[in-house]
Amino acid sequence: MGADKTRIGIIGAGAIGCVVGGLLAKAGHDVTLVDQWPEHVEQIKSGGLRLSGSCGEHLVPVPALHLHELALVREPFDAVFVAVKSYDTEWATQLAADHLRRPDGVVVDFQNGINDHRVAAVAGRERNDAVVAAFHAHAVGALVPGLRHLEPLVRLLRQ
């Protein structure tokens, strides 16, 4: 990846996609959230992304796109995180692969290992090092448009 700031796209700005993307954006990374829930995308665009819970209380300005707006993005991403429900894995992974920087962009499967083989089958066709699997040990709530709440999974299991 180049010397410039790494461009990160997140397909699926639901619970975990927003927490990961929001915290990366808060840390100064170039992040774009992409989602299919219109009200959620509009809330992030107009009021920012609100994060709460064990990550603290944050209002993060982060670019958010409706799925169809991704067609207007001209600069490819260095990394695209796939953070969608299982039934959306293939099309979301293809969308991610279509917007990757060549030849060294990567797709990060952020579905806790459940769909690694499905993501690899789509994004790893051209090269076997294009897919990275990622896991998280937090429960994240998608409460209302533009708000995500994060709690460590261990804390929830103790309750």
GROMACS .gro file of C-alpha atoms in nm:
model
  159
    1MET     CA    1   0.000   0.000   0.000
    2GLY     CA    2   0.119   0.348  -0.076
    3ALA     CA    3   0.293   0.606   0.140
    4ASP     CA    4  -0.031   0.806   0.166
    5LYS     CA    5  -0.292   0.740   0.432
    6THR     CA    6  -0.449   0.395   0.396
    7ARG     CA    7  -0.803   0.417   0.256
    8ILE     CA    8  -1.043   0.186   0.438
    9GLY     CA    9  -1.393   0.102   0.321
   10ILE     CA   10  -1.644  -0.080   0.539
   11ILE     CA   11  -1.925  -0.263   0.362
   12GLY     CA   12  -2.194  -0.308   0.623
   13ALA     CA   13  -2.212  -0.014   0.861
   14GLY     CA   14  -2.419  -0.205   1.110
   15ALA     CA   15  -2.321  -0.278   1.466
   16ILE     CA   16  -1.964  -0.402   1.439
   17GLY     CA   17  -1.888  -0.219   1.113
   18CYS     CA   18  -1.972   0.116   1.273
   19VAL     CA   19  -1.778   0.054   1.593
   20VAL     CA   20  -1.466  -0.059   1.407
   21GLY     CA   21  -1.500   0.210   1.141
   22GLY     CA   22  -1.588   0.481   1.390
   23LEU     CA   23  -1.294   0.405   1.617
   24LEU     CA   24  -1.056   0.386   1.319
   25ALA     CA   25  -1.187   0.723   1.193
   26LYS     CA   26  -1.156   0.872   1.543
   27ALA     CA   27  -0.792   0.757   1.545
   28GLY     CA   28  -0.731   0.951   1.223
   29HIS     CA   29  -0.767   0.682   0.957
   30ASP     CA   30  -0.936   0.748   0.622
   31VAL     CA   31  -1.257   0.545   0.663
   32THR     CA   32  -1.574   0.536   0.453
   33LEU     CA   33  -1.882   0.351   0.579
   34VAL     CA   34  -2.117   0.193   0.322
   35ASP     CA   35  -2.461   0.063   0.418
   36GLN     CA   36  -2.805  -0.018   0.281
   37TRP     CA   37  -3.015   0.131   0.567
   38PRO     CA   38  -3.111   0.477   0.432
   39GLU     CA   39  -3.203   0.640   0.765
   40HIS     CA   40  -2.879   0.523   0.926
   41VAL     CA   41  -2.660   0.655   0.644
   42GLU     CA   42  -2.845   0.989   0.643
   43GLN     CA   43  -2.809   1.024   1.022
   44ILE     CA   44  -2.434   0.962   1.002
   45LYS     CA   45  -2.403   1.210   0.715
   46SER     CA   46  -2.597   1.482   0.895
   47GLY     CA   47  -2.505   1.428   1.259
   48GLY     CA   48  -2.201   1.201   1.271
   49LEU     CA   49  -2.173   0.854   1.421
   50ARG     CA   50  -2.243   0.822   1.793
   51LEU     CA   51  -2.058   0.547   1.981
   52SER     CA   52  -2.119   0.452   2.343
   53GLY     CA   53  -2.042   0.181   2.595
   54SER     CA   54  -1.704   0.041   2.691
   55CYS     CA   55  -1.538   0.243   2.413
   56GLY     CA   56  -1.654   0.566   2.579
   57GLU     CA   57  -1.895   0.827   2.447
   58HIS     CA   58  -1.794   0.961   2.106
   59LEU     CA   59  -1.945   1.158   1.822
   60VAL     CA   60  -1.733   1.076   1.518
   61PRO     CA   61  -1.755   1.254   1.185
   62VAL     CA   62  -1.708   0.981   0.925
   63PRO     CA   63  -1.808   0.968   0.559
   64ALA     CA   64  -2.105   0.738   0.497
   65LEU     CA   65  -2.246   0.622   0.165
   66HIS     CA   66  -2.560   0.451   0.048
   67LEU     CA   67  -2.480   0.137  -0.153
   68HIS     CA   68  -2.559   0.307  -0.483
   69GLU     CA   69  -2.327   0.599  -0.400
   70LEU     CA   70  -2.029   0.364  -0.398
   71ALA     CA   71  -2.054   0.364  -0.778
   72LEU     CA   72  -1.936   0.727  -0.769
   73VAL     CA   73  -1.617   0.651  -0.571
   74ARG     CA   74  -1.321   0.679  -0.807
   75GLU     CA   75  -1.026   0.620  -0.573
   76PRO     CA   76  -1.003   0.253  -0.471
   77PHE     CA   77  -0.965   0.137  -0.111
   78ASP     CA   78  -0.648  -0.022   0.025
   79ALA     CA   79  -0.858  -0.239   0.256
   80VAL     CA   80  -1.228  -0.316   0.259
   81PHE     CA   81  -1.390  -0.471   0.564
   82VAL     CA   82  -1.690  -0.698   0.503
   83ALA     CA   83  -1.916  -0.667   0.807
   84VAL     CA   84  -2.256  -0.784   0.687
   85LYS     CA   85  -2.501  -1.056   0.781
   86SER     CA   86  -2.411  -1.403   0.649
   87TYR     CA   87  -2.678  -1.401   0.381
   88ASP     CA   88  -2.521  -1.087   0.228
   89THR     CA   89  -2.163  -1.220   0.223
   90GLU     CA   90  -2.112  -1.297  -0.147
   91TRP     CA   91  -2.248  -0.977  -0.299
   92ALA     CA   92  -2.083  -0.761  -0.030
   93THR     CA   93  -1.749  -0.935  -0.087
   94GLN     CA   94  -1.776  -0.886  -0.463
   95LEU     CA   95  -1.856  -0.519  -0.404
   96ALA     CA   96  -1.551  -0.495  -0.177
   97ALA     CA   97  -1.325  -0.666  -0.432
   98ASP     CA   98  -1.451  -0.437  -0.709
   99HIS     CA   99  -1.335  -0.132  -0.512
  100LEU     CA  100  -0.991  -0.256  -0.404
  101ARG     CA  101  -0.663  -0.095  -0.503
  102ARG     CA  102  -0.468  -0.328  -0.732
  103PRO     CA  103  -0.254  -0.526  -0.692
  104ASP     CA  104  -0.216  -0.525  -0.314
  105GLY     CA  105  -0.555  -0.430  -0.164
  106VAL     CA  106  -0.705  -0.667   0.092
  107VAL     CA  107  -1.052  -0.771   0.199
  108VAL     CA  108  -1.095  -0.808   0.575
  109ASP     CA  109  -1.367  -1.057   0.666
  110PHE     CA  110  -1.510  -0.918   0.990
  111GLN     CA  111  -1.768  -1.191   1.051
  112ASN     CA  112  -1.590  -1.385   1.329
  113GLY     CA  113  -1.469  -1.663   1.103
  114ILE     CA  114  -1.818  -1.774   1.007
  115ASN     CA  115  -1.783  -1.695   0.637
  116ASP     CA  116  -1.408  -1.691   0.572
  117HIS     CA  117  -1.438  -1.964   0.309
  118ARG     CA  118  -1.715  -1.774   0.130
  119VAL     CA  119  -1.521  -1.447   0.132
  120ALA     CA  120  -1.205  -1.624   0.010
  121ALA     CA  121  -1.400  -1.789  -0.272
  122VAL     CA  122  -1.499  -1.446  -0.404
  123ALA     CA  123  -1.212  -1.213  -0.311
  124GLY     CA  124  -0.930  -1.467  -0.319
  125ARG     CA  125  -0.987  -1.589  -0.674
  126GLU     CA  126  -0.708  -1.378  -0.821
  127ARG     CA  127  -0.456  -1.411  -0.534
  128ASN     CA  128  -0.457  -1.617  -0.219
  129ASP     CA  129  -0.329  -1.338   0.010
  130ALA     CA  130  -0.617  -1.098  -0.063
  131VAL     CA  131  -0.834  -1.204   0.234
  132VAL     CA  132  -0.769  -1.143   0.604
  133ALA     CA  133  -0.997  -1.294   0.870
  134ALA     CA  134  -1.076  -1.084   1.179
  135PHE     CA  135  -1.247  -1.164   1.509
  136HIS     CA  136  -1.395  -0.951   1.786
  137ALA     CA  137  -1.490  -1.030   2.145
  138HIS     CA  138  -1.750  -0.760   2.193
  139ALA     CA  139  -2.125  -0.742   2.171
  140VAL     CA  140  -2.243  -0.442   1.975
  141GLY     CA  141  -2.595  -0.307   1.968
  142ALA     CA  142  -2.745  -0.128   1.669
  143LEU     CA  143  -2.985   0.083   1.872
  144VAL     CA  144  -3.112   0.356   1.642
  145PRO     CA  145  -2.983   0.514   1.320
  146GLY     CA  146  -2.641   0.665   1.383
  147LEU     CA  147  -2.586   0.511   1.731
  148ARG     CA  148  -2.386   0.198   1.821
  149HIS     CA  149  -2.326   0.063   2.173
  150LEU     CA  150  -2.024  -0.158   2.251
  151GLU     CA  151  -1.977  -0.393   2.547
  152PRO     CA  152  -1.711  -0.661   2.604
  153LEU     CA  153  -1.864  -1.003   2.551
  154VAL     CA  154  -1.711  -1.124   2.879
  155ARG     CA  155  -1.901  -0.856   3.074
  156LEU     CA  156  -2.232  -0.957   2.913
  157LEU     CA  157  -2.174  -1.325   2.985
  158ARG     CA  158  -2.118  -1.251   3.355
  159GLN     CA  159  -2.455  -1.076   3.390
   0.00000   0.00000   0.00000
